[in-house]
mmCIF file of C-alpha atoms in Angstrom:
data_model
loop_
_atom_site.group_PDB
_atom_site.id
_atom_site.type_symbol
_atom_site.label_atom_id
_atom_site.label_comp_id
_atom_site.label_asym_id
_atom_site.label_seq_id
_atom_site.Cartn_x
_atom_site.Cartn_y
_atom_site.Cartn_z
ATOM 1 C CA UNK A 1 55.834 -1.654 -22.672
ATOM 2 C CA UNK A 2 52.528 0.608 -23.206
ATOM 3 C CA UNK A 3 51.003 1.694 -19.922
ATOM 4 C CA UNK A 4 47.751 3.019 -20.185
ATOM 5 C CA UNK A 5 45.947 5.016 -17.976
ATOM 6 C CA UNK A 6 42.246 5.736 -17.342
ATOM 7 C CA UNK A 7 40.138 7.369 -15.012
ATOM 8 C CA UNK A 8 36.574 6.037 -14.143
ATOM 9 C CA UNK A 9 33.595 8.800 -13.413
ATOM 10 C CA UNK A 10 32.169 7.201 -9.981
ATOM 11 C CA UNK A 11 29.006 8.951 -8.694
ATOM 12 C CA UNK A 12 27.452 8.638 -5.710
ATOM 13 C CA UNK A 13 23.629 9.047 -5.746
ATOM 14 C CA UNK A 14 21.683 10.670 -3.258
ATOM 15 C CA UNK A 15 19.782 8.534 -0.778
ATOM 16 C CA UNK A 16 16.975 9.848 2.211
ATOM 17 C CA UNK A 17 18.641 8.351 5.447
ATOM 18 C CA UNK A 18 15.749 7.229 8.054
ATOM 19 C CA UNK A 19 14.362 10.425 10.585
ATOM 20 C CA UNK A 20 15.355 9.794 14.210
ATOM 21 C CA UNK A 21 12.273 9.700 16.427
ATOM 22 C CA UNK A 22 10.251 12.473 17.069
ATOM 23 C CA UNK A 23 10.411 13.642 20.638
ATOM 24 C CA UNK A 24 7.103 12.514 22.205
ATOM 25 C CA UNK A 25 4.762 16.028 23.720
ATOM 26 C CA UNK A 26 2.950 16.424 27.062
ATOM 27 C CA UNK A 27 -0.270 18.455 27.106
ATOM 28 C CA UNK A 28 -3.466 19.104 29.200
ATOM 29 C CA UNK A 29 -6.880 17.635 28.836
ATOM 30 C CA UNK A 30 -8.978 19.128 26.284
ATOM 31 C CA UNK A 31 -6.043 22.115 26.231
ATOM 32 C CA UNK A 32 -5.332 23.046 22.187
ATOM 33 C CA UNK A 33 -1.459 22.708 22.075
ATOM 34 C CA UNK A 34 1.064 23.931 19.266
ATOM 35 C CA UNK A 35 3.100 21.162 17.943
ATOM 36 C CA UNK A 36 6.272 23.105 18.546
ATOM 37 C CA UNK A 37 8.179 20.535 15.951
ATOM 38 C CA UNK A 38 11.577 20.871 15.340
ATOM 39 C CA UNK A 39 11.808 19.643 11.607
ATOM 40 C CA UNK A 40 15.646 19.946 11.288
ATOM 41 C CA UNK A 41 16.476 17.859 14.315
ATOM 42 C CA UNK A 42 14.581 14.902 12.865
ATOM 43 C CA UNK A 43 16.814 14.964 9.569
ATOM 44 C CA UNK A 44 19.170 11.338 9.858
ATOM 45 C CA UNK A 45 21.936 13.168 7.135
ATOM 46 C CA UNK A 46 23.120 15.973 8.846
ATOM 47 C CA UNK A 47 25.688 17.509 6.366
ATOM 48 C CA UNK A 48 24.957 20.851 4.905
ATOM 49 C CA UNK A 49 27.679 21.020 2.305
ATOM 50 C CA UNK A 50 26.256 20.283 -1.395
ATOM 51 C CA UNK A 51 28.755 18.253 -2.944
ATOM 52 C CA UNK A 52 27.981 16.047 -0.105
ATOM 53 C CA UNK A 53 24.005 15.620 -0.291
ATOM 54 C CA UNK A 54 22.056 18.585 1.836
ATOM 55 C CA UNK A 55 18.428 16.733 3.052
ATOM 56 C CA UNK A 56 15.222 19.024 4.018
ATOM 57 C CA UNK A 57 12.052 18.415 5.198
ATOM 58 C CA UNK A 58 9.436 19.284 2.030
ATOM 59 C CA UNK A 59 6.610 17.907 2.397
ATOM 60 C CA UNK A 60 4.432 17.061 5.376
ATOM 61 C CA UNK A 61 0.266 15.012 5.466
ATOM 62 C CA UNK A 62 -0.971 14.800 8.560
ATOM 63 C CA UNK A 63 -3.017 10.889 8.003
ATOM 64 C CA UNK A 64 -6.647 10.355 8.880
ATOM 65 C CA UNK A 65 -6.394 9.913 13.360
ATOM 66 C CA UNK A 66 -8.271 6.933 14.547
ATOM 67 C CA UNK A 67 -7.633 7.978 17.931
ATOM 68 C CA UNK A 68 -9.729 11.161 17.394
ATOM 69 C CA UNK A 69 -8.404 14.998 18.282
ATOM 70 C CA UNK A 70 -8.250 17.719 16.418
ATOM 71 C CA UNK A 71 -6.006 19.838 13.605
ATOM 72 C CA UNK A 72 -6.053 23.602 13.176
ATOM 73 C CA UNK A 73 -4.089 26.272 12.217
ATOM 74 C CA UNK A 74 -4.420 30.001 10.250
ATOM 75 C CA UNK A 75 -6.820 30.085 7.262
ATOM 76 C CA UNK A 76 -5.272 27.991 4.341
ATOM 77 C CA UNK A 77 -2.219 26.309 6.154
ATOM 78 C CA UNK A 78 -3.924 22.831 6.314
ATOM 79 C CA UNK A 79 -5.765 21.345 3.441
ATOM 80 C CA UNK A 80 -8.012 18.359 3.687
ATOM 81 C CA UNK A 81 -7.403 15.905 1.393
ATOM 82 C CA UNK A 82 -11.135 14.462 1.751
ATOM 83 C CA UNK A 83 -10.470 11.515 3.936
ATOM 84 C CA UNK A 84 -9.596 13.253 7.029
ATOM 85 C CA UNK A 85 -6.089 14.302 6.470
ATOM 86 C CA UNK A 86 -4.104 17.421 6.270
ATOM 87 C CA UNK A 87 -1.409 18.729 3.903
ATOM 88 C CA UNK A 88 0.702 21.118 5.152
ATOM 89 C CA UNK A 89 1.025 23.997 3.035
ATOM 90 C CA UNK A 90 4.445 25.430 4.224
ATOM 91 C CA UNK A 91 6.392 23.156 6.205
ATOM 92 C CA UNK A 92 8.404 26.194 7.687
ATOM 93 C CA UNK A 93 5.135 27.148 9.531
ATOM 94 C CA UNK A 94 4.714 23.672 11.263
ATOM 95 C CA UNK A 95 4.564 25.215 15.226
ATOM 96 C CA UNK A 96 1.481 27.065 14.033
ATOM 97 C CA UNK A 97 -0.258 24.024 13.667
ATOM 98 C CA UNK A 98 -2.507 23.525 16.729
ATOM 99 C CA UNK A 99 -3.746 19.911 18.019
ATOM 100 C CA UNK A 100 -6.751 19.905 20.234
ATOM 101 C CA UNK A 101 -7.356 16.063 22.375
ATOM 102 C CA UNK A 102 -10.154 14.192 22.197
ATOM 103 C CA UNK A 103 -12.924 15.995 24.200
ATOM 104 C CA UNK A 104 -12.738 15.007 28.049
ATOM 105 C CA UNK A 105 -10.242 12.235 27.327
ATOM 106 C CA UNK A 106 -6.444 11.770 28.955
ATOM 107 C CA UNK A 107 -4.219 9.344 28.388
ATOM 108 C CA UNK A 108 -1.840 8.239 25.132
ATOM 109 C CA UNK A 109 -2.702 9.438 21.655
ATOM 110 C CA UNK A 110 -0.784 9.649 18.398
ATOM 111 C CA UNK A 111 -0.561 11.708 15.905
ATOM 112 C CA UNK A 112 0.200 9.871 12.465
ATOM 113 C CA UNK A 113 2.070 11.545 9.557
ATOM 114 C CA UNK A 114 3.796 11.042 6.307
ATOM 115 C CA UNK A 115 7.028 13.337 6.086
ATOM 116 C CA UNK A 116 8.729 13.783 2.684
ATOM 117 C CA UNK A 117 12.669 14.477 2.753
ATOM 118 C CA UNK A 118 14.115 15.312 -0.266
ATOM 119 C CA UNK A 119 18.232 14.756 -0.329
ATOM 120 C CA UNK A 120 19.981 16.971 -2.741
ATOM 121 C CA UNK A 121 23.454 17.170 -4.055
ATOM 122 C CA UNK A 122 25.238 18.884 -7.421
ATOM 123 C CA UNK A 123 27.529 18.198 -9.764
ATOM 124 C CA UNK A 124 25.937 15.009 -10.877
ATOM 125 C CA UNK A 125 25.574 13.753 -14.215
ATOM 126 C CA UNK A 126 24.951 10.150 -14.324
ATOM 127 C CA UNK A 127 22.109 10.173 -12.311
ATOM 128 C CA UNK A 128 19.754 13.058 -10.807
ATOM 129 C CA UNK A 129 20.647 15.739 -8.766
ATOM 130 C CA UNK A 130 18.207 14.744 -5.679
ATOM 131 C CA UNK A 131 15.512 12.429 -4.929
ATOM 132 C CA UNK A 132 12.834 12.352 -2.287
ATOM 133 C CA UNK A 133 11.101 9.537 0.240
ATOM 134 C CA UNK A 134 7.938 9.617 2.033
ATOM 135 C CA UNK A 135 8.124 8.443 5.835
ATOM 136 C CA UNK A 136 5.870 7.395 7.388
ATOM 137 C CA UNK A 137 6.092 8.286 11.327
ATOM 138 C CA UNK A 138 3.654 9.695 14.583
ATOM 139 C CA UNK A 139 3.630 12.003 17.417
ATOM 140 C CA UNK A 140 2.943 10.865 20.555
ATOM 141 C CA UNK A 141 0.799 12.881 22.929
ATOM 142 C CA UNK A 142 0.645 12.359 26.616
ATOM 143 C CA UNK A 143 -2.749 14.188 27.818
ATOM 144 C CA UNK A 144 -2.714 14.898 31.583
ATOM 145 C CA UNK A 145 -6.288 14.800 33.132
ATOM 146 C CA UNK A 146 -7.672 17.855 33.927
ATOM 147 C CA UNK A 147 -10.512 17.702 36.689
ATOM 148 C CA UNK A 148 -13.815 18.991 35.091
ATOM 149 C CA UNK A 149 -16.564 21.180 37.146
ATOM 150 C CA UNK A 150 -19.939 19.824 38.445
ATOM 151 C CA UNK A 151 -23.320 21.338 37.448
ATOM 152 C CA UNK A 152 -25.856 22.099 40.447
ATOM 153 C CA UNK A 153 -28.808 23.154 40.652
ATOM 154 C CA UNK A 154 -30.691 24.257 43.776
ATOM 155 C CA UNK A 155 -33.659 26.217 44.334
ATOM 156 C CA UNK A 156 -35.927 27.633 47.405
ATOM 157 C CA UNK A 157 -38.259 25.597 49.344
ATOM 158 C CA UNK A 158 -41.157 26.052 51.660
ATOM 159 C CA UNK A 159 -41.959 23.110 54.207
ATOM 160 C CA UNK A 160 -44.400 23.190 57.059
ATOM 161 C CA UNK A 161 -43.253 22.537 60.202
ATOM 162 C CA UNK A 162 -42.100 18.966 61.851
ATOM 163 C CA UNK A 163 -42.610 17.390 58.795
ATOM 164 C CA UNK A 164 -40.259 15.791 56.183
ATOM 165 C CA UNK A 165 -39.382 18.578 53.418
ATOM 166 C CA UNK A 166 -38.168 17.391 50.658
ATOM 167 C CA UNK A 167 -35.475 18.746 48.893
ATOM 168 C CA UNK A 168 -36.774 18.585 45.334
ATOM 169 C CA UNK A 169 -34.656 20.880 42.857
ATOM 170 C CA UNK A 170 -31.503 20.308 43.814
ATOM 171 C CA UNK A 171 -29.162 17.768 41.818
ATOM 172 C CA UNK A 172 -25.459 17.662 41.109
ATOM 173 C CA UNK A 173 -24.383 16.226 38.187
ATOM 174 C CA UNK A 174 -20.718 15.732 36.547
ATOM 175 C CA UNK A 175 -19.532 17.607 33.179
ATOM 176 C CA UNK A 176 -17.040 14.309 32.363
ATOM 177 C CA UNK A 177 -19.528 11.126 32.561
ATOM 178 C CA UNK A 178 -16.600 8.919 31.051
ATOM 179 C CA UNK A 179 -16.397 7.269 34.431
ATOM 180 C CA UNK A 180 -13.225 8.891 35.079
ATOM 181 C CA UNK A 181 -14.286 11.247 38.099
ATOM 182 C CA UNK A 182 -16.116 11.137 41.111
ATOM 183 C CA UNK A 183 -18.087 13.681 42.916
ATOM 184 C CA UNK A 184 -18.595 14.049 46.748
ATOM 185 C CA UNK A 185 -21.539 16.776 47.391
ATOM 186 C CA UNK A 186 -21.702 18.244 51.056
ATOM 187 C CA UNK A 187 -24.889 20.284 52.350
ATOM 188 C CA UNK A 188 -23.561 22.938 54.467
ATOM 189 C CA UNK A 189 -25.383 25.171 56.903
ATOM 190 C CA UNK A 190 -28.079 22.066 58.499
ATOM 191 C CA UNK A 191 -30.524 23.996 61.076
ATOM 192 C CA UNK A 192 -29.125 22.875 64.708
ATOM 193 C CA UNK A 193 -31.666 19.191 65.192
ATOM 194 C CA UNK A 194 -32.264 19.240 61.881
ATOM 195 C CA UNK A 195 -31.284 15.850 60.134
ATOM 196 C CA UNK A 196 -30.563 14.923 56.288
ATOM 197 C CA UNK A 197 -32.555 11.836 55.379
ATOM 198 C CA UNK A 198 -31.435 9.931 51.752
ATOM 199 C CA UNK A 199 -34.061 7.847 49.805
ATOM 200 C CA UNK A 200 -33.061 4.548 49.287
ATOM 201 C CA UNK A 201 -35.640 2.753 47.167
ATOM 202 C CA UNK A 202 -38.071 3.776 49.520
ATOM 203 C CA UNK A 203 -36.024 3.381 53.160
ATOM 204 C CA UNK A 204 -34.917 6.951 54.325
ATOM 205 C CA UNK A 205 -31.481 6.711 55.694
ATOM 206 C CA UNK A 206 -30.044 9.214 57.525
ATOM 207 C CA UNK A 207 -26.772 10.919 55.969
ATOM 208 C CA UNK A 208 -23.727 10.683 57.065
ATOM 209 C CA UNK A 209 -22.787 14.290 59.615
ATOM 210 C CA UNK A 210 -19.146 14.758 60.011
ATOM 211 C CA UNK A 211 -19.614 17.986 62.103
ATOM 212 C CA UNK A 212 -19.554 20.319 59.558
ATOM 213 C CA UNK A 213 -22.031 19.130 56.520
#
């Protein structure tokens, strides 16, 4: 009886594992916010010894945002690729990366991204030593409204007595015309028998007088 015995090589490739989600941010209308993006928590392989496959974050494009909003960051740390998008220059310097809403907006935005994980391991000889996958993925963005100012003017007037003066000069007028805010405007200070008379397509009608306006 001859009993041979052989051993067989088995390697096990590297593979990207999915990222978890990324955790979703809260910010202030028209407020410029760092992304404050915690690469490593995102990573689905969490090992960090070699032999076993160690995956990092390498690569990071910020996509073209149909929902509007802005990217910034220090001189050369985002690159347009031409169509609207970013590249990242140094992924380690992702919370320096400032997004800015869409002017006078609130509400749910996102903020789409491809992010490139490379998984690397040694000792391999069959096959290569690491590879890398692009995911696609998004931030969302809660913006909170933020209650914008007024513009009004007024100026001095000169009116003759026991006659109608009117008050020509002064309007109010909101900053946010998205439809999103209302204004209530209050003339304070009324000589005592004095009255405040509205034109309504050509009917005066007197204004409401709480007591105090």
């Amino acid at each position: 009886t001859v009993q041979l015995v052989e051993t067989i090589r088995v390697e096990i490739a590297p593979v990207v594992d999915e990222l978890k989600d990324i955790p979703p941010m809260t910010i202030r209308e028209d407020t410029a916010t760092h992304l404050n993006l915690n690469l490593a928590s995102l990573i689905g392989d969490t090992s960090l010894l070699p032999s076993k496959g160690v995956e990092t974050v390498t690569a990071i494009h910020f996509l073209a945002n149909p929902n509007g909003g802005s990217l910034s960051g220090p001189t050369g740390l985002l690159v347009s690729d031409g169509a609207g998008g970013y590249t990242l220059t140094d992924v380690s310097r992702i919370n320096e990366v400032v997004y800015t809403p869409p002017f006078n907006k609130h509400g749910d935005f996102t903020i789409p991204l491809d992010i490139t994980v490379t998984d690397t391991t040694i000792g391999l000889t069959l096959t290569p030593n690491s590879v890398s996958s692009t995911i696609t993925t998004s931030i969302g963005v809660t913006v909170e409204r933020v209650t914008d100012f007024a513009v009004l003017h007024a100026s001095d007037l000169l009116g003759a007595e026991d006659s109608d003066i009117k008050l020509t000069g002064l309007t109010a007028e909101l900053f946010d015309r998205d439809g999103s805010e209302a204004m209530t405007v209050s003339l304070n200070g009324v000589p005592a028998g004095a009255v405040i008379l509205i034109d309504r397509g050509g009917s005066l009608v007197q204004a409401a007088n709480n007591g105090s306006s």
